PDB file of C-alpha atoms in Angstrom:
ATOM      1  CA  MET A   1     -18.349 -92.793 152.360  1.00  0.00           C
ATOM      2  CA  ILE A   2     -16.083 -90.923 154.943  1.00  0.00           C
ATOM      3  CA  SER A   3     -12.965 -92.266 153.301  1.00  0.00           C
ATOM      4  CA  ARG A   4     -13.974 -90.835 149.945  1.00  0.00           C
ATOM      5  CA  LEU A   5     -14.705 -87.392 151.564  1.00  0.00           C
ATOM      6  CA  LYS A   6     -11.208 -87.466 153.210  1.00  0.00           C
ATOM      7  CA  HIS A   7      -9.657 -88.361 149.839  1.00  0.00           C
ATOM      8  CA  LYS A   8     -11.318 -85.429 148.079  1.00  0.00           C
ATOM      9  CA  GLU A   9     -10.413 -83.067 150.834  1.00  0.00           C
ATOM     10  CA  PHE A  10      -6.760 -84.204 150.556  1.00  0.00           C
ATOM     11  CA  LEU A  11      -6.752 -83.624 146.770  1.00  0.00           C
ATOM     12  CA  LEU A  12      -8.298 -80.191 147.238  1.00  0.00           C
ATOM     13  CA  PHE A  13      -5.618 -79.284 149.824  1.00  0.00           C
ATOM     14  CA  ILE A  14      -2.882 -80.463 147.382  1.00  0.00           C
ATOM     15  CA  LEU A  15      -4.415 -78.341 144.580  1.00  0.00           C
ATOM     16  CA  LEU A  16      -4.750 -75.211 146.787  1.00  0.00           C
ATOM     17  CA  SER A  17      -1.193 -75.620 147.987  1.00  0.00           C
ATOM     18  CA  ALA A  18       0.099 -75.856 144.475  1.00  0.00           C
ATOM     19  CA  ILE A  19      -1.776 -72.772 143.432  1.00  0.00           C
ATOM     20  CA  ILE A  20      -0.593 -70.836 146.470  1.00  0.00           C
ATOM     21  CA  TRP A  21       3.003 -71.965 145.731  1.00  0.00           C
ATOM     22  CA  LEU A  22       2.630 -71.010 142.048  1.00  0.00           C
ATOM     23  CA  LEU A  23       1.339 -67.482 142.913  1.00  0.00           C
ATOM     24  CA  LEU A  24       4.135 -66.977 145.496  1.00  0.00           C
ATOM     25  CA  THR A  25       6.757 -68.111 142.884  1.00  0.00           C
ATOM     26  CA  ILE A  26       5.335 -65.942 140.110  1.00  0.00           C
ATOM     27  CA  GLY A  27       5.053 -62.991 142.485  1.00  0.00           C
ATOM     28  CA  LYS A  28       8.827 -63.181 143.137  1.00  0.00           C
ATOM     29  CA  THR A  29       9.646 -63.631 139.429  1.00  0.00           C
ATOM     30  CA  GLU A  30      11.735 -60.967 137.729  1.00  0.00           C
ATOM     31  CA  ARG A  31      12.117 -61.073 133.994  1.00  0.00           C
ATOM     32  CA  SER A  32      13.942 -58.966 131.451  1.00  0.00           C
ATOM     33  CA  GLU A  33      14.066 -59.610 127.704  1.00  0.00           C
ATOM     34  CA  PRO A  34      15.074 -57.804 124.469  1.00  0.00           C
ATOM     35  CA  LEU A  35      12.201 -57.502 122.036  1.00  0.00           C
ATOM     36  CA  THR A  36      11.741 -56.036 118.518  1.00  0.00           C
ATOM     37  CA  MET A  37       8.976 -53.550 118.109  1.00  0.00           C
ATOM     38  CA  TYR A  38       7.934 -51.263 115.210  1.00  0.00           C
ATOM     39  CA  ALA A  39       7.631 -47.504 114.965  1.00  0.00           C
ATOM     40  CA  VAL A  40       4.744 -46.737 112.533  1.00  0.00           C
ATOM     41  CA  SER A  41       4.314 -43.353 110.868  1.00  0.00           C
ATOM     42  CA  PRO A  42       0.807 -41.987 110.569  1.00  0.00           C
ATOM     43  CA  SER A  43       1.342 -41.417 106.863  1.00  0.00           C
ATOM     44  CA  SER A  44       3.921 -41.820 104.158  1.00  0.00           C
ATOM     45  CA  ARG A  45       4.012 -38.032 103.952  1.00  0.00           C
ATOM     46  CA  ILE A  46       5.415 -36.102 106.781  1.00  0.00           C
ATOM     47  CA  GLY A  47       5.432 -32.267 106.103  1.00  0.00           C
ATOM     48  CA  GLU A  48       7.472 -31.815 102.973  1.00  0.00           C
ATOM     49  CA  PHE A  49       9.022 -35.293 103.062  1.00  0.00           C
ATOM     50  CA  TYR A  50       8.051 -38.723 101.667  1.00  0.00           C
ATOM     51  CA  LEU A  51       9.020 -41.640 103.797  1.00  0.00           C
ATOM     52  CA  GLN A  52      10.553 -44.442 101.950  1.00  0.00           C
ATOM     53  CA  ASP A  53       9.697 -46.716 104.853  1.00  0.00           C
ATOM     54  CA  SER A  54       6.740 -45.944 107.077  1.00  0.00           C
ATOM     55  CA  ILE A  55       7.461 -48.841 109.528  1.00  0.00           C
ATOM     56  CA  VAL A  56      10.869 -49.085 111.157  1.00  0.00           C
ATOM     57  CA  PRO A  57      11.921 -51.759 113.666  1.00  0.00           C
ATOM     58  CA  PHE A  58      13.654 -50.814 116.905  1.00  0.00           C
ATOM     59  CA  GLU A  59      15.052 -52.885 119.798  1.00  0.00           C
ATOM     60  CA  VAL A  60      13.620 -52.385 123.330  1.00  0.00           C
ATOM     61  CA  GLU A  61      14.567 -54.004 126.608  1.00  0.00           C
ATOM     62  CA  VAL A  62      11.408 -54.976 128.508  1.00  0.00           C
ATOM     63  CA  SER A  63      11.258 -55.886 132.157  1.00  0.00           C
ATOM     64  CA  ALA A  64       8.477 -56.946 134.421  1.00  0.00           C
ATOM     65  CA  SER A  65       7.802 -58.700 137.709  1.00  0.00           C
ATOM     66  CA  GLY A  66       5.112 -60.919 139.149  1.00  0.00           C
ATOM     67  CA  ILE A  67       2.218 -61.939 137.008  1.00  0.00           C
ATOM     68  CA  ASN A  68       3.276 -59.460 134.332  1.00  0.00           C
ATOM     69  CA  SER A  69       6.416 -61.484 133.648  1.00  0.00           C
ATOM     70  CA  ILE A  70       4.374 -64.070 131.750  1.00  0.00           C
ATOM     71  CA  ARG A  71       2.691 -61.523 129.441  1.00  0.00           C
ATOM     72  CA  PHE A  72       5.592 -60.742 127.239  1.00  0.00           C
ATOM     73  CA  ASN A  73       4.008 -62.338 124.134  1.00  0.00           C
ATOM     74  CA  GLN A  74       1.608 -59.387 123.752  1.00  0.00           C
ATOM     75  CA  LEU A  75       4.602 -57.084 123.192  1.00  0.00           C
ATOM     76  CA  ARG A  76       6.315 -59.190 120.412  1.00  0.00           C
ATOM     77  CA  ASP A  77       6.233 -57.223 117.166  1.00  0.00           C
ATOM     78  CA  TYR A  78       4.241 -54.482 118.843  1.00  0.00           C
ATOM     79  CA  LYS A  79       3.529 -51.446 116.654  1.00  0.00           C
ATOM     80  CA  VAL A  80       3.919 -47.979 118.227  1.00  0.00           C
ATOM     81  CA  LEU A  81       1.801 -45.442 116.240  1.00  0.00           C
ATOM     82  CA  LEU A  82       3.486 -42.109 116.041  1.00  0.00           C
ATOM     83  CA  GLU A  83       2.197 -38.640 115.218  1.00  0.00           C
ATOM     84  CA  GLU A  84       3.603 -36.184 112.741  1.00  0.00           C
ATOM     85  CA  ILE A  85       4.855 -33.883 115.572  1.00  0.00           C
ATOM     86  CA  ASP A  86       7.141 -36.741 116.756  1.00  0.00           C
ATOM     87  CA  PHE A  87       9.335 -36.400 113.674  1.00  0.00           C
ATOM     88  CA  SER A  88      12.240 -34.042 113.112  1.00  0.00           C
ATOM     89  CA  GLN A  89      14.814 -33.697 110.276  1.00  0.00           C
ATOM     90  CA  LYS A  90      18.241 -35.218 111.149  1.00  0.00           C
ATOM     91  CA  GLU A  91      20.100 -34.748 107.945  1.00  0.00           C
ATOM     92  CA  GLN A  92      19.535 -34.995 104.173  1.00  0.00           C
ATOM     93  CA  GLY A  93      17.434 -38.067 103.437  1.00  0.00           C
ATOM     94  CA  GLN A  94      16.564 -38.860 107.093  1.00  0.00           C
ATOM     95  CA  LEU A  95      13.846 -38.032 109.588  1.00  0.00           C
ATOM     96  CA  GLU A  96      14.248 -39.130 113.151  1.00  0.00           C
ATOM     97  CA  VAL A  97      12.049 -39.895 116.130  1.00  0.00           C
ATOM     98  CA  SER A  98      13.498 -39.576 119.596  1.00  0.00           C
ATOM     99  CA  SER A  99      13.348 -42.683 121.820  1.00  0.00           C
ATOM    100  CA  SER A 100      11.716 -40.488 124.443  1.00  0.00           C
ATOM    101  CA  ASN A 101       8.637 -40.231 122.188  1.00  0.00           C
ATOM    102  CA  LEU A 102       8.474 -43.979 121.804  1.00  0.00           C
ATOM    103  CA  LEU A 103       8.840 -44.469 125.569  1.00  0.00           C
ATOM    104  CA  PHE A 104       6.083 -41.926 126.219  1.00  0.00           C
ATOM    105  CA  ASN A 105       3.701 -43.855 123.937  1.00  0.00           C
ATOM    106  CA  LEU A 106       4.603 -47.235 125.470  1.00  0.00           C
ATOM    107  CA  ASN A 107       4.325 -45.943 129.028  1.00  0.00           C
ATOM    108  CA  ALA A 108       1.000 -44.344 128.334  1.00  0.00           C
ATOM    109  CA  ILE A 109      -0.421 -47.703 127.270  1.00  0.00           C
ATOM    110  CA  PHE A 110       1.450 -50.196 129.556  1.00  0.00           C
ATOM    111  CA  LYS A 111       2.230 -47.957 132.619  1.00  0.00           C
ATOM    112  CA  GLY A 112       2.485 -50.186 135.815  1.00  0.00           C
ATOM    113  CA  THR A 113       2.748 -53.323 133.697  1.00  0.00           C
ATOM    114  CA  PHE A 114       6.122 -53.283 131.992  1.00  0.00           C
ATOM    115  CA  ASN A 115       9.281 -51.204 132.079  1.00  0.00           C
ATOM    116  CA  PHE A 116      10.946 -50.167 128.846  1.00  0.00           C
ATOM    117  CA  ALA A 117      14.460 -49.126 127.780  1.00  0.00           C
ATOM    118  CA  VAL A 118      14.970 -48.264 124.095  1.00  0.00           C
ATOM    119  CA  LYS A 119      18.521 -49.138 122.973  1.00  0.00           C
ATOM    120  CA  ASN A 120      18.998 -46.306 120.495  1.00  0.00           C
ATOM    121  CA  ALA A 121      18.526 -42.698 121.221  1.00  0.00           C
ATOM    122  CA  GLN A 122      16.711 -42.071 117.847  1.00  0.00           C
ATOM    123  CA  ILE A 123      14.881 -44.113 115.291  1.00  0.00           C
ATOM    124  CA  VAL A 124      15.631 -43.091 111.795  1.00  0.00           C
ATOM    125  CA  PHE A 125      13.202 -43.022 108.855  1.00  0.00           C
ATOM    126  CA  PRO A 126      14.757 -42.800 105.418  1.00  0.00           C
ATOM    127  CA  CYS A 127      12.935 -40.106 103.289  1.00  0.00           C
ATOM    128  CA  GLU A 128      13.215 -37.784 100.340  1.00  0.00           C
ATOM    129  CA  HIS A 129      11.719 -34.325  99.568  1.00  0.00           C
ATOM    130  CA  LEU A 130       8.150 -34.400  98.192  1.00  0.00           C
ATOM    131  CA  GLU A 131       7.816 -33.668  94.481  1.00  0.00           C
ATOM    132  CA  ARG A 132       4.757 -31.964  93.025  1.00  0.00           C
ATOM    133  CA  LYS A 133       3.008 -32.384  89.748  1.00  0.00           C
ATOM    134  CA  LYS A 134      -0.275 -31.355  88.256  1.00  0.00           C
ATOM    135  CA  VAL A 135      -2.205 -34.337  86.699  1.00  0.00           C
ATOM    136  CA  VAL A 136      -5.304 -34.311  84.553  1.00  0.00           C
ATOM    137  CA  VAL A 137      -8.292 -36.221  86.037  1.00  0.00           C
ATOM    138  CA  GLU A 138      -9.636 -38.676  83.505  1.00  0.00           C
ATOM    139  CA  ILE A 139     -13.362 -39.650  83.305  1.00  0.00           C
ATOM    140  CA  GLN A 140     -13.864 -43.405  82.928  1.00  0.00           C
ATOM    141  CA  GLY A 141     -17.087 -45.405  82.366  1.00  0.00           C
ATOM    142  CA  ARG A 142     -18.734 -42.902  80.076  1.00  0.00           C
ATOM    143  CA  THR A 143     -20.926 -45.685  78.704  1.00  0.00           C
ATOM    144  CA  ASN A 144     -22.442 -46.000  82.124  1.00  0.00           C
ATOM    145  CA  LEU A 145     -24.222 -42.653  81.507  1.00  0.00           C
ATOM    146  CA  THR A 146     -27.360 -42.798  79.434  1.00  0.00           C
ATOM    147  CA  LEU A 147     -29.671 -40.083  78.043  1.00  0.00           C
ATOM    148  CA  PRO A 148     -33.395 -40.632  77.682  1.00  0.00           C
ATOM    149  CA  LYS A 149     -34.764 -40.784  74.156  1.00  0.00           C
ATOM    150  CA  GLY A 150     -34.630 -37.450  72.442  1.00  0.00           C
ATOM    151  CA  TYR A 151     -32.120 -35.880  74.835  1.00  0.00           C
ATOM    152  CA  LYS A 152     -28.723 -34.411  73.930  1.00  0.00           C
ATOM    153  CA  TRP A 153     -25.911 -32.686  75.763  1.00  0.00           C
ATOM    154  CA  ILE A 154     -26.082 -28.921  76.277  1.00  0.00           C
ATOM    155  CA  GLU A 155     -22.909 -29.115  78.308  1.00  0.00           C
ATOM    156  CA  GLU A 156     -20.872 -32.235  77.935  1.00  0.00           C
ATOM    157  CA  ILE A 157     -19.731 -33.897  81.252  1.00  0.00           C
ATOM    158  CA  ARG A 158     -16.435 -32.638  82.654  1.00  0.00           C
ATOM    159  CA  CYS A 159     -14.476 -32.802  85.920  1.00  0.00           C
ATOM    160  CA  LYS A 160     -14.399 -29.946  88.322  1.00  0.00           C
ATOM    161  CA  PRO A 161     -11.491 -29.393  88.931  1.00  0.00           C
ATOM    162  CA  ASP A 162     -10.189 -30.977  85.760  1.00  0.00           C
ATOM    163  CA  SER A 163      -6.599 -31.378  87.109  1.00  0.00           C
ATOM    164  CA  ILE A 164      -5.144 -31.779  90.522  1.00  0.00           C
ATOM    165  CA  GLU A 165      -1.756 -31.195  92.070  1.00  0.00           C
ATOM    166  CA  ILE A 166      -0.323 -34.332  93.655  1.00  0.00           C
ATOM    167  CA  VAL A 167       2.668 -34.823  95.901  1.00  0.00           C
ATOM    168  CA  GLY A 168       4.873 -37.922  96.417  1.00  0.00           C
ATOM    169  CA  SER A 169       8.264 -39.306  95.502  1.00  0.00           C
ATOM    170  CA  LEU A 170       9.585 -38.449  92.037  1.00  0.00           C
ATOM    171  CA  GLU A 171       9.372 -42.226  91.073  1.00  0.00           C
ATOM    172  CA  HIS A 172       5.646 -42.410  92.089  1.00  0.00           C
ATOM    173  CA  ILE A 173       4.271 -39.154  90.781  1.00  0.00           C
ATOM    174  CA  SER A 174       5.969 -39.583  87.382  1.00  0.00           C
ATOM    175  CA  LYS A 175       3.833 -42.638  86.894  1.00  0.00           C
ATOM    176  CA  ALA A 176       0.633 -41.468  88.718  1.00  0.00           C
ATOM    177  CA  ALA A 177      -2.762 -41.345  87.098  1.00  0.00           C
ATOM    178  CA  LEU A 178      -5.926 -39.864  88.436  1.00  0.00           C
ATOM    179  CA  TRP A 179      -9.411 -40.843  87.353  1.00  0.00           C
ATOM    180  CA  VAL A 180     -13.002 -41.068  88.454  1.00  0.00           C
ATOM    181  CA  GLU A 181     -15.380 -43.958  87.580  1.00  0.00           C
ATOM    182  CA  LEU A 182     -18.913 -43.023  86.480  1.00  0.00           C
ATOM    183  CA  PRO A 183     -21.748 -44.930  87.991  1.00  0.00           C
ATOM    184  CA  ASP A 184     -24.803 -46.215  86.053  1.00  0.00           C
ATOM    185  CA  PHE A 185     -26.835 -43.023  85.883  1.00  0.00           C
ATOM    186  CA  THR A 186     -29.619 -41.577  83.656  1.00  0.00           C
ATOM    187  CA  TRP A 187     -28.738 -37.956  83.039  1.00  0.00           C
ATOM    188  CA  ILE A 188     -31.661 -35.560  82.789  1.00  0.00           C
ATOM    189  CA  GLY A 189     -31.065 -31.845  83.155  1.00  0.00           C
ATOM    190  CA  GLU A 190     -28.210 -30.474  85.244  1.00  0.00           C
ATOM    191  CA  HIS A 191     -26.275 -32.602  87.743  1.00  0.00           C
ATOM    192  CA  ALA A 192     -23.097 -32.532  89.787  1.00  0.00           C
ATOM    193  CA  LEU A 193     -22.011 -35.909  90.849  1.00  0.00           C
ATOM    194  CA  ASN A 194     -19.503 -36.013  93.742  1.00  0.00           C
ATOM    195  CA  LEU A 195     -17.203 -38.963  93.034  1.00  0.00           C
ATOM    196  CA  PRO A 196     -14.173 -40.459  94.719  1.00  0.00           C
ATOM    197  CA  LEU A 197     -10.830 -39.591  93.221  1.00  0.00           C
ATOM    198  CA  ASN A 198      -8.892 -42.783  92.215  1.00  0.00           C
ATOM    199  CA  GLY A 199      -5.128 -42.948  92.133  1.00  0.00           C
ATOM    200  CA  ILE A 200      -4.547 -41.362  95.586  1.00  0.00           C
ATOM    201  CA  ASP A 201      -2.913 -43.864  97.962  1.00  0.00           C
ATOM    202  CA  ASN A 202      -0.064 -43.998 100.504  1.00  0.00           C
ATOM    203  CA  ARG A 203       2.509 -43.307  97.766  1.00  0.00           C
ATOM    204  CA  VAL A 204       0.728 -40.401  96.112  1.00  0.00           C
ATOM    205  CA  SER A 205      -1.457 -37.866  97.811  1.00  0.00           C
ATOM    206  CA  SER A 206      -3.454 -34.711  97.084  1.00  0.00           C
ATOM    207  CA  MET A 207      -3.064 -31.624  99.239  1.00  0.00           C
ATOM    208  CA  GLU A 208      -6.754 -30.691  98.807  1.00  0.00           C
ATOM    209  CA  TYR A 209      -8.904 -33.317  97.067  1.00  0.00           C
ATOM    210  CA  THR A 210     -10.194 -36.731  97.731  1.00  0.00           C
ATOM    211  CA  LYS A 211     -13.312 -36.234  95.529  1.00  0.00           C
ATOM    212  CA  VAL A 212     -14.182 -34.330  92.425  1.00  0.00           C
ATOM    213  CA  GLU A 213     -17.436 -33.269  90.804  1.00  0.00           C
ATOM    214  CA  ILE A 214     -18.699 -34.456  87.373  1.00  0.00           C
ATOM    215  CA  ILE A 215     -20.952 -31.689  86.031  1.00  0.00           C
ATOM    216  CA  GLY A 216     -22.988 -31.465  82.850  1.00  0.00           C
ATOM    217  CA  THR A 217     -26.333 -30.588  81.427  1.00  0.00           C
ATOM    218  CA  ALA A 218     -28.627 -32.612  79.133  1.00  0.00           C
ATOM    219  CA  ALA A 219     -31.943 -31.467  77.610  1.00  0.00           C
ATOM    220  CA  LEU A 220     -34.733 -32.734  75.461  1.00  0.00           C
ATOM    221  CA  TRP A 221     -34.097 -31.741  71.851  1.00  0.00           C
ATOM    222  CA  VAL A 222     -37.093 -30.389  70.067  1.00  0.00           C
ATOM    223  CA  GLU A 223     -37.998 -28.705  66.715  1.00  0.00           C
ATOM    224  CA  ARG A 224     -40.000 -25.554  66.402  1.00  0.00           C
ATOM    225  CA  ARG A 225     -41.398 -23.719  63.475  1.00  0.00           C
ATOM    226  CA  PHE A 226     -41.421 -19.935  63.202  1.00  0.00           C
ATOM    227  CA  THR A 227     -43.065 -17.723  60.618  1.00  0.00           C
ATOM    228  CA  LYS A 228     -41.665 -14.336  59.741  1.00  0.00           C
ATOM    229  CA  SER A 229     -43.389 -12.048  57.228  1.00  0.00           C
ATOM    230  CA  ILE A 230     -41.238  -9.683  55.136  1.00  0.00           C
ATOM    231  CA  VAL A 231     -42.296  -7.137  52.462  1.00  0.00           C
ATOM    232  CA  VAL A 232     -40.539  -7.313  49.025  1.00  0.00           C
ATOM    233  CA  ASP A 233     -41.555  -4.915  46.359  1.00  0.00           C
ATOM    234  CA  GLN A 234     -44.694  -4.039  48.315  1.00  0.00           C
ATOM    235  CA  LYS A 235     -45.779  -7.635  48.505  1.00  0.00           C
ATOM    236  CA  MET A 236     -45.993  -9.599  51.817  1.00  0.00           C
ATOM    237  CA  HIS A 237     -44.028 -12.857  51.900  1.00  0.00           C
ATOM    238  CA  ASP A 238     -44.155 -15.462  54.650  1.00  0.00           C
ATOM    239  CA  ILE A 239     -40.869 -17.022  55.566  1.00  0.00           C
ATOM    240  CA  GLU A 240     -41.007 -20.465  57.330  1.00  0.00           C
ATOM    241  CA  ILE A 241     -38.065 -21.232  59.645  1.00  0.00           C
ATOM    242  CA  TRP A 242     -37.443 -24.475  61.442  1.00  0.00           C
ATOM    243  CA  ILE A 243     -35.033 -24.575  64.336  1.00  0.00           C
ATOM    244  CA  ALA A 244     -33.848 -27.464  66.541  1.00  0.00           C
ATOM    245  CA  GLY A 245     -32.429 -27.158  70.012  1.00  0.00           C
ATOM    246  CA  PRO A 246     -32.944 -27.650  73.793  1.00  0.00           C
ATOM    247  CA  SER A 247     -36.530 -27.448  74.805  1.00  0.00           C
ATOM    248  CA  GLN A 248     -35.950 -24.768  77.374  1.00  0.00           C
ATOM    249  CA  TYR A 249     -34.389 -22.575  74.708  1.00  0.00           C
ATOM    250  CA  LEU A 250     -37.160 -23.007  72.162  1.00  0.00           C
ATOM    251  CA  ALA A 251     -40.239 -23.056  74.524  1.00  0.00           C
ATOM    252  CA  ASN A 252     -40.023 -19.460  75.605  1.00  0.00           C
ATOM    253  CA  GLU A 253     -37.798 -17.640  73.268  1.00  0.00           C
ATOM    254  CA  SER A 254     -39.011 -15.546  70.322  1.00  0.00           C
ATOM    255  CA  LEU A 255     -37.608 -15.816  66.827  1.00  0.00           C
ATOM    256  CA  GLU A 256     -35.821 -12.537  67.281  1.00  0.00           C
ATOM    257  CA  GLU A 257     -33.969 -13.907  70.362  1.00  0.00           C
ATOM    258  CA  LEU A 258     -32.822 -16.972  68.479  1.00  0.00           C
ATOM    259  CA  VAL A 259     -32.165 -15.851  64.909  1.00  0.00           C
ATOM    260  CA  HIS A 260     -31.184 -12.624  63.266  1.00  0.00           C
ATOM    261  CA  LEU A 261     -32.575 -12.340  59.717  1.00  0.00           C
ATOM    262  CA  SER A 262     -31.068 -10.176  57.077  1.00  0.00           C
ATOM    263  CA  THR A 263     -31.515  -9.676  53.373  1.00  0.00           C
ATOM    264  CA  ILE A 264     -29.110  -9.330  50.517  1.00  0.00           C
ATOM    265  CA  GLU A 265     -30.653  -7.556  47.615  1.00  0.00           C
ATOM    266  CA  SER A 266     -29.862  -8.046  43.945  1.00  0.00           C
ATOM    267  CA  PRO A 267     -31.711  -6.766  40.801  1.00  0.00           C
ATOM    268  CA  ARG A 268     -33.533 -10.121  40.421  1.00  0.00           C
ATOM    269  CA  SER A 269     -33.921 -11.468  43.923  1.00  0.00           C
ATOM    270  CA  ILE A 270     -33.550 -10.966  47.591  1.00  0.00           C
ATOM    271  CA  LYS A 271     -31.587 -13.611  49.545  1.00  0.00           C
ATOM    272  CA  ILE A 272     -32.444 -14.144  53.156  1.00  0.00           C
ATOM    273  CA  GLU A 273     -29.432 -14.704  55.468  1.00  0.00           C
ATOM    274  CA  THR A 274     -29.560 -16.025  58.964  1.00  0.00           C
ATOM    275  CA  GLU A 275     -27.378 -15.637  62.039  1.00  0.00           C
ATOM    276  CA  LEU A 276     -28.024 -17.933  65.073  1.00  0.00           C
ATOM    277  CA  LEU A 277     -27.866 -15.993  68.308  1.00  0.00           C
ATOM    278  CA  LYS A 278     -27.671 -18.839  70.811  1.00  0.00           C
ATOM    279  CA  ASP A 279     -25.259 -21.713  71.186  1.00  0.00           C
ATOM    280  CA  LYS A 280     -26.640 -25.315  70.863  1.00  0.00           C
ATOM    281  CA  ILE A 281     -29.370 -24.441  68.410  1.00  0.00           C
ATOM    282  CA  SER A 282     -29.369 -25.300  64.761  1.00  0.00           C
ATOM    283  CA  LEU A 283     -31.142 -24.109  61.645  1.00  0.00           C
ATOM    284  CA  LEU A 284     -32.988 -27.012  60.069  1.00  0.00           C
ATOM    285  CA  SER A 285     -34.484 -25.161  57.096  1.00  0.00           C
ATOM    286  CA  ILE A 286     -35.758 -21.807  55.849  1.00  0.00           C
ATOM    287  CA  GLN A 287     -38.340 -21.648  53.058  1.00  0.00           C
ATOM    288  CA  PRO A 288     -38.047 -19.757  50.844  1.00  0.00           C
ATOM    289  CA  ASN A 289     -34.410 -18.719  51.257  1.00  0.00           C
ATOM    290  CA  SER A 290     -34.686 -16.269  48.416  1.00  0.00           C
ATOM    291  CA  ILE A 291     -37.544 -14.314  46.805  1.00  0.00           C
ATOM    292  CA  ASP A 292     -37.732 -13.334  43.121  1.00  0.00           C
ATOM    293  CA  ARG A 293     -38.293  -9.605  42.577  1.00  0.00           C
ATOM    294  CA  LEU A 294     -41.031  -8.276  40.254  1.00  0.00           C
ATOM    295  CA  GLU A 295     -39.677  -7.131  36.867  1.00  0.00           C
TER     296      GLU A 295
END
């Protein structure tokens, strides 16, 4: 029993000694290694420029001591996220980021852990001036909209705005298309659907819009009969007029607000003419449309 305890104590001593030796060895370790990292633009559009590459590699010398010297793997292919303010124009077709901006970002994250030295004074992003173009917004999925039985459109659906200015490289905006996809929706009355604008991505962007409205008005279509009395040759005649249109138009409007009646006289008859005073209504019939005169 005593022999076993002594054996365990000896093994523990050996283990602790190895750990202490390892810690002392690591604590004295100095390491330096060149690594590739990546400068990443916050967007493909910087001011009035379009970046042809939004991720650019750069070489950095990394050094560390002690326990940090074994942590280099976390830095391999590390991405440094830049801000628009970090960019400045170098010359035609190029934007540059100073290495001091990269070092500031790296030191802010890894201060006290690693030391960095960027090999180049600037990191260059190839770019071109943004082009602008106004593109019509298409409405897709019209069959997803349904009207209840008896309903018709007073105002057909449309986009608001119906066209949008986009920016991007000439190659991309020349082929750009913008559209909204209609959801399954039963349209009763007046609505404004706020829908995402498709076709906007990291190559083509809008200065103002990520969504557009789809507006329109549908109403129940009804028929209504009106009776108008006119006097011809001292005799009263009732004129029956049938009008079809949106229920809200026909429910509360008088005949005089909907239709203007006039007569054209001839020796043998009087013809009754009609003029519709509101959009979206239609004249179904007028009986009689002429009246014979007394001889």
